[in-house]
């Protein structure tokens, strides 16, 4: 069934009047001017009009007149539901919050399938003698998503056989191209620590990354991208988690580090490429301890829709913190690096199983009416799973 929805044409006023007259068993005359001022939806199948809905709004956005027609051959199909939903969308665009309509008694169920409720407590006398009419009310403000503790736990904590048990993939990005970079040394040390916990690690060197070109960074055509940028994007896509490390330069993260992030596309299939990644933040300072770079990177992490863990590391007087072989000295600062890697490891394992649920934003998914079933990932009861 090749169904198409469109607005009514002015030249259809006479044919639509005939359809409505036959449907309602009374003479209905819809003028061209009326048709032009109404909100209308016409459903067509192979050039034949099978359904029509028209609503005239007053200046205060209340319904002054409404008309509905459905070909009897399509009463058991979803044509009416699609027409009513299309009209609801148009009413929302007009910032109408609710409407009350008079409809044929036989059509009440069609409107109820789209969230309308019959008003049984109103004194309404039909003006159509041959066919009883009813009043229905539709709220057009989208309902809040339905959640419960049990359902949410079911989605977040799936049964044991569904738990992802592969090694978490952790990517290290650092913001310095200097030979003997302390940021690179810290990345090496932190990677060894989290690898010891069971993670798979990669360290990405920024040396070959050119200055971000905004004509390319957000282009869907990646054929013109430098090879190093493609490798960076592939590494980010590969990872479950990232560690961002930057030296503090003039009270801020380094331009080298920010340039890495600037090469990441904001959206791929309406999602940020970094969305849902778990991120840990570290900074290097040549002098006294500071948190300017990690604070900036935390804002950046929120913007890139990552889960940036609370713990962070700031390594002061970096030239004093490493042995000649590049390993970290056994100090309280090394202890903090271990703490951060431990937290990142645990949070990555905790969150990656739940990402399909956590990243499912209500505002970015198709909207459903109250009575419509929503797509739902079903797992065994969290209570049963966790009690095993």
mmCIF file with all atom_site columns, C-alpha atoms in Angstrom, residues 199-285:
data_model
loop_
_atom_site.group_PDB
_atom_site.id
_atom_site.type_symbol
_atom_site.label_atom_id
_atom_site.label_alt_id
_atom_site.label_comp_id
_atom_site.label_asym_id
_atom_site.label_entity_id
_atom_site.label_seq_id
_atom_site.pdbx_PDB_ins_code
_atom_site.Cartn_x
_atom_site.Cartn_y
_atom_site.Cartn_z
_atom_site.occupancy
_atom_site.B_iso_or_equiv
_atom_site.pdbx_formal_charge
_atom_site.auth_seq_id
_atom_site.auth_comp_id
_atom_site.auth_asym_id
_atom_site.auth_atom_id
_atom_site.pdbx_PDB_model_num
ATOM 1  C CA . UNK A 1 199 ? 42.713 -3.133 29.576 1.00 0.00 ? 199 UNK A CA 1
ATOM 2  C CA . UNK A 1 200 ? 43.872 -2.996 25.962 1.00 0.00 ? 200 UNK A CA 1
ATOM 3  C CA . UNK A 1 201 ? 45.627 0.316  25.290 1.00 0.00 ? 201 UNK A CA 1
ATOM 4  C CA . UNK A 1 202 ? 46.721 2.549  22.439 1.00 0.00 ? 202 UNK A CA 1
ATOM 5  C CA . UNK A 1 203 ? 48.681 5.797  22.623 1.00 0.00 ? 203 UNK A CA 1
ATOM 6  C CA . UNK A 1 204 ? 48.137 8.279  19.800 1.00 0.00 ? 204 UNK A CA 1
ATOM 7  C CA . UNK A 1 205 ? 51.017 10.631 18.977 1.00 0.00 ? 205 UNK A CA 1
ATOM 8  C CA . UNK A 1 206 ? 49.892 14.075 17.735 1.00 0.00 ? 206 UNK A CA 1
ATOM 9  C CA . UNK A 1 207 ? 53.077 14.902 15.824 1.00 0.00 ? 207 UNK A CA 1
ATOM 10 C CA . UNK A 1 208 ? 51.675 14.396 12.310 1.00 0.00 ? 208 UNK A CA 1
ATOM 11 C CA . UNK A 1 209 ? 48.294 16.043 12.901 1.00 0.00 ? 209 UNK A CA 1
ATOM 12 C CA . UNK A 1 210 ? 47.995 19.287 10.882 1.00 0.00 ? 210 UNK A CA 1
ATOM 13 C CA . UNK A 1 211 ? 46.169 22.397 12.064 1.00 0.00 ? 211 UNK A CA 1
ATOM 14 C CA . UNK A 1 212 ? 42.443 21.709 11.989 1.00 0.00 ? 212 UNK A CA 1
ATOM 15 C CA . UNK A 1 213 ? 40.774 22.865 8.770  1.00 0.00 ? 213 UNK A CA 1
ATOM 16 C CA . UNK A 1 214 ? 37.117 23.614 9.505  1.00 0.00 ? 214 UNK A CA 1
ATOM 17 C CA . UNK A 1 215 ? 36.223 23.069 5.842  1.00 0.00 ? 215 UNK A CA 1
ATOM 18 C CA . UNK A 1 216 ? 37.242 19.441 6.366  1.00 0.00 ? 216 UNK A CA 1
ATOM 19 C CA . UNK A 1 217 ? 36.582 18.704 10.038 1.00 0.00 ? 217 UNK A CA 1
ATOM 20 C CA . UNK A 1 218 ? 32.799 18.451 9.672  1.00 0.00 ? 218 UNK A CA 1
ATOM 21 C CA . UNK A 1 219 ? 32.643 17.319 6.047  1.00 0.00 ? 219 UNK A CA 1
ATOM 22 C CA . UNK A 1 220 ? 31.000 13.962 5.391  1.00 0.00 ? 220 UNK A CA 1
ATOM 23 C CA . UNK A 1 221 ? 33.516 13.367 2.597  1.00 0.00 ? 221 UNK A CA 1
ATOM 24 C CA . UNK A 1 222 ? 36.582 11.936 4.311  1.00 0.00 ? 222 UNK A CA 1
ATOM 25 C CA . UNK A 1 223 ? 38.520 11.373 1.088  1.00 0.00 ? 223 UNK A CA 1
ATOM 26 C CA . UNK A 1 224 ? 40.386 14.682 1.521  1.00 0.00 ? 224 UNK A CA 1
ATOM 27 C CA . UNK A 1 225 ? 41.365 14.066 5.140  1.00 0.00 ? 225 UNK A CA 1
ATOM 28 C CA . UNK A 1 226 ? 45.050 13.649 6.015  1.00 0.00 ? 226 UNK A CA 1
ATOM 29 C CA . UNK A 1 227 ? 46.038 10.054 6.785  1.00 0.00 ? 227 UNK A CA 1
ATOM 30 C CA . UNK A 1 228 ? 46.939 10.976 10.370 1.00 0.00 ? 228 UNK A CA 1
ATOM 31 C CA . UNK A 1 229 ? 43.450 12.410 10.963 1.00 0.00 ? 229 UNK A CA 1
ATOM 32 C CA . UNK A 1 230 ? 41.785 9.256  9.662  1.00 0.00 ? 230 UNK A CA 1
ATOM 33 C CA . UNK A 1 231 ? 43.995 7.233  12.030 1.00 0.00 ? 231 UNK A CA 1
ATOM 34 C CA . UNK A 1 232 ? 42.942 9.506  14.914 1.00 0.00 ? 232 UNK A CA 1
ATOM 35 C CA . UNK A 1 233 ? 39.250 9.098  14.134 1.00 0.00 ? 233 UNK A CA 1
ATOM 36 C CA . UNK A 1 234 ? 39.619 5.337  13.777 1.00 0.00 ? 234 UNK A CA 1
ATOM 37 C CA . UNK A 1 235 ? 41.367 5.186  17.137 1.00 0.00 ? 235 UNK A CA 1
ATOM 38 C CA . UNK A 1 236 ? 38.587 7.139  18.842 1.00 0.00 ? 236 UNK A CA 1
ATOM 39 C CA . UNK A 1 237 ? 35.950 4.879  17.259 1.00 0.00 ? 237 UNK A CA 1
ATOM 40 C CA . UNK A 1 238 ? 37.903 1.821  18.436 1.00 0.00 ? 238 UNK A CA 1
ATOM 41 C CA . UNK A 1 239 ? 38.016 2.935  22.057 1.00 0.00 ? 239 UNK A CA 1
ATOM 42 C CA . UNK A 1 240 ? 35.618 2.352  24.936 1.00 0.00 ? 240 UNK A CA 1
ATOM 43 C CA . UNK A 1 241 ? 37.426 4.962  27.028 1.00 0.00 ? 241 UNK A CA 1
ATOM 44 C CA . UNK A 1 242 ? 40.021 7.698  26.647 1.00 0.00 ? 242 UNK A CA 1
ATOM 45 C CA . UNK A 1 243 ? 42.634 9.407  28.766 1.00 0.00 ? 243 UNK A CA 1
ATOM 46 C CA . UNK A 1 244 ? 43.202 13.056 27.886 1.00 0.00 ? 244 UNK A CA 1
ATOM 47 C CA . UNK A 1 245 ? 46.569 14.498 28.940 1.00 0.00 ? 245 UNK A CA 1
ATOM 48 C CA . UNK A 1 246 ? 47.699 18.061 28.311 1.00 0.00 ? 246 UNK A CA 1
ATOM 49 C CA . UNK A 1 247 ? 50.432 20.315 29.569 1.00 0.00 ? 247 UNK A CA 1
ATOM 50 C CA . UNK A 1 248 ? 49.177 23.584 31.004 1.00 0.00 ? 248 UNK A CA 1
ATOM 51 C CA . UNK A 1 249 ? 50.361 26.430 28.800 1.00 0.00 ? 249 UNK A CA 1
ATOM 52 C CA . UNK A 1 250 ? 49.513 30.032 29.717 1.00 0.00 ? 250 UNK A CA 1
ATOM 53 C CA . UNK A 1 251 ? 46.818 28.796 32.105 1.00 0.00 ? 251 UNK A CA 1
ATOM 54 C CA . UNK A 1 252 ? 45.045 26.560 29.583 1.00 0.00 ? 252 UNK A CA 1
ATOM 55 C CA . UNK A 1 253 ? 45.187 23.240 27.748 1.00 0.00 ? 253 UNK A CA 1
ATOM 56 C CA . UNK A 1 254 ? 47.695 23.160 24.909 1.00 0.00 ? 254 UNK A CA 1
ATOM 57 C CA . UNK A 1 255 ? 46.716 24.090 21.368 1.00 0.00 ? 255 UNK A CA 1
ATOM 58 C CA . UNK A 1 256 ? 48.133 20.729 20.294 1.00 0.00 ? 256 UNK A CA 1
ATOM 59 C CA . UNK A 1 257 ? 45.626 18.863 22.435 1.00 0.00 ? 257 UNK A CA 1
ATOM 60 C CA . UNK A 1 258 ? 42.652 21.040 21.455 1.00 0.00 ? 258 UNK A CA 1
ATOM 61 C CA . UNK A 1 259 ? 43.625 20.551 17.808 1.00 0.00 ? 259 UNK A CA 1
ATOM 62 C CA . UNK A 1 260 ? 43.201 16.776 18.205 1.00 0.00 ? 260 UNK A CA 1
ATOM 63 C CA . UNK A 1 261 ? 39.628 17.230 19.421 1.00 0.00 ? 261 UNK A CA 1
ATOM 64 C CA . UNK A 1 262 ? 38.886 19.806 16.723 1.00 0.00 ? 262 UNK A CA 1
ATOM 65 C CA . UNK A 1 263 ? 39.552 17.159 14.067 1.00 0.00 ? 263 UNK A CA 1
ATOM 66 C CA . UNK A 1 264 ? 36.803 14.899 15.461 1.00 0.00 ? 264 UNK A CA 1
ATOM 67 C CA . UNK A 1 265 ? 33.472 15.249 13.620 1.00 0.00 ? 265 UNK A CA 1
ATOM 68 C CA . UNK A 1 266 ? 30.684 16.615 15.784 1.00 0.00 ? 266 UNK A CA 1
ATOM 69 C CA . UNK A 1 267 ? 28.162 14.155 14.417 1.00 0.00 ? 267 UNK A CA 1
ATOM 70 C CA . UNK A 1 268 ? 28.091 10.833 12.615 1.00 0.00 ? 268 UNK A CA 1
ATOM 71 C CA . UNK A 1 269 ? 24.527 9.584  12.149 1.00 0.00 ? 269 UNK A CA 1
ATOM 72 C CA . UNK A 1 270 ? 23.391 12.372 14.530 1.00 0.00 ? 270 UNK A CA 1
ATOM 73 C CA . UNK A 1 271 ? 25.795 11.200 17.245 1.00 0.00 ? 271 UNK A CA 1
ATOM 74 C CA . UNK A 1 272 ? 29.097 12.673 18.377 1.00 0.00 ? 272 UNK A CA 1
ATOM 75 C CA . UNK A 1 273 ? 31.889 10.208 17.669 1.00 0.00 ? 273 UNK A CA 1
ATOM 76 C CA . UNK A 1 274 ? 33.022 10.564 21.286 1.00 0.00 ? 274 UNK A CA 1
ATOM 77 C CA . UNK A 1 275 ? 29.513 10.182 22.703 1.00 0.00 ? 275 UNK A CA 1
ATOM 78 C CA . UNK A 1 276 ? 29.367 7.633  25.510 1.00 0.00 ? 276 UNK A CA 1
ATOM 79 C CA . UNK A 1 277 ? 33.144 7.277  25.860 1.00 0.00 ? 277 UNK A CA 1
ATOM 80 C CA . UNK A 1 278 ? 34.423 7.265  29.426 1.00 0.00 ? 278 UNK A CA 1
ATOM 81 C CA . UNK A 1 279 ? 37.188 9.836  29.850 1.00 0.00 ? 279 UNK A CA 1
ATOM 82 C CA . UNK A 1 280 ? 39.857 10.492 32.483 1.00 0.00 ? 280 UNK A CA 1
ATOM 83 C CA . UNK A 1 281 ? 41.711 13.811 32.643 1.00 0.00 ? 281 UNK A CA 1
ATOM 84 C CA . UNK A 1 282 ? 45.360 14.525 33.518 1.00 0.00 ? 282 UNK A CA 1
ATOM 85 C CA . UNK A 1 283 ? 47.581 17.543 33.188 1.00 0.00 ? 283 UNK A CA 1
ATOM 86 C CA . UNK A 1 284 ? 51.260 18.353 33.353 1.00 0.00 ? 284 UNK A CA 1
ATOM 87 C CA . UNK A 1 285 ? 52.603 21.518 34.981 1.00 0.00 ? 285 UNK A CA 1
#
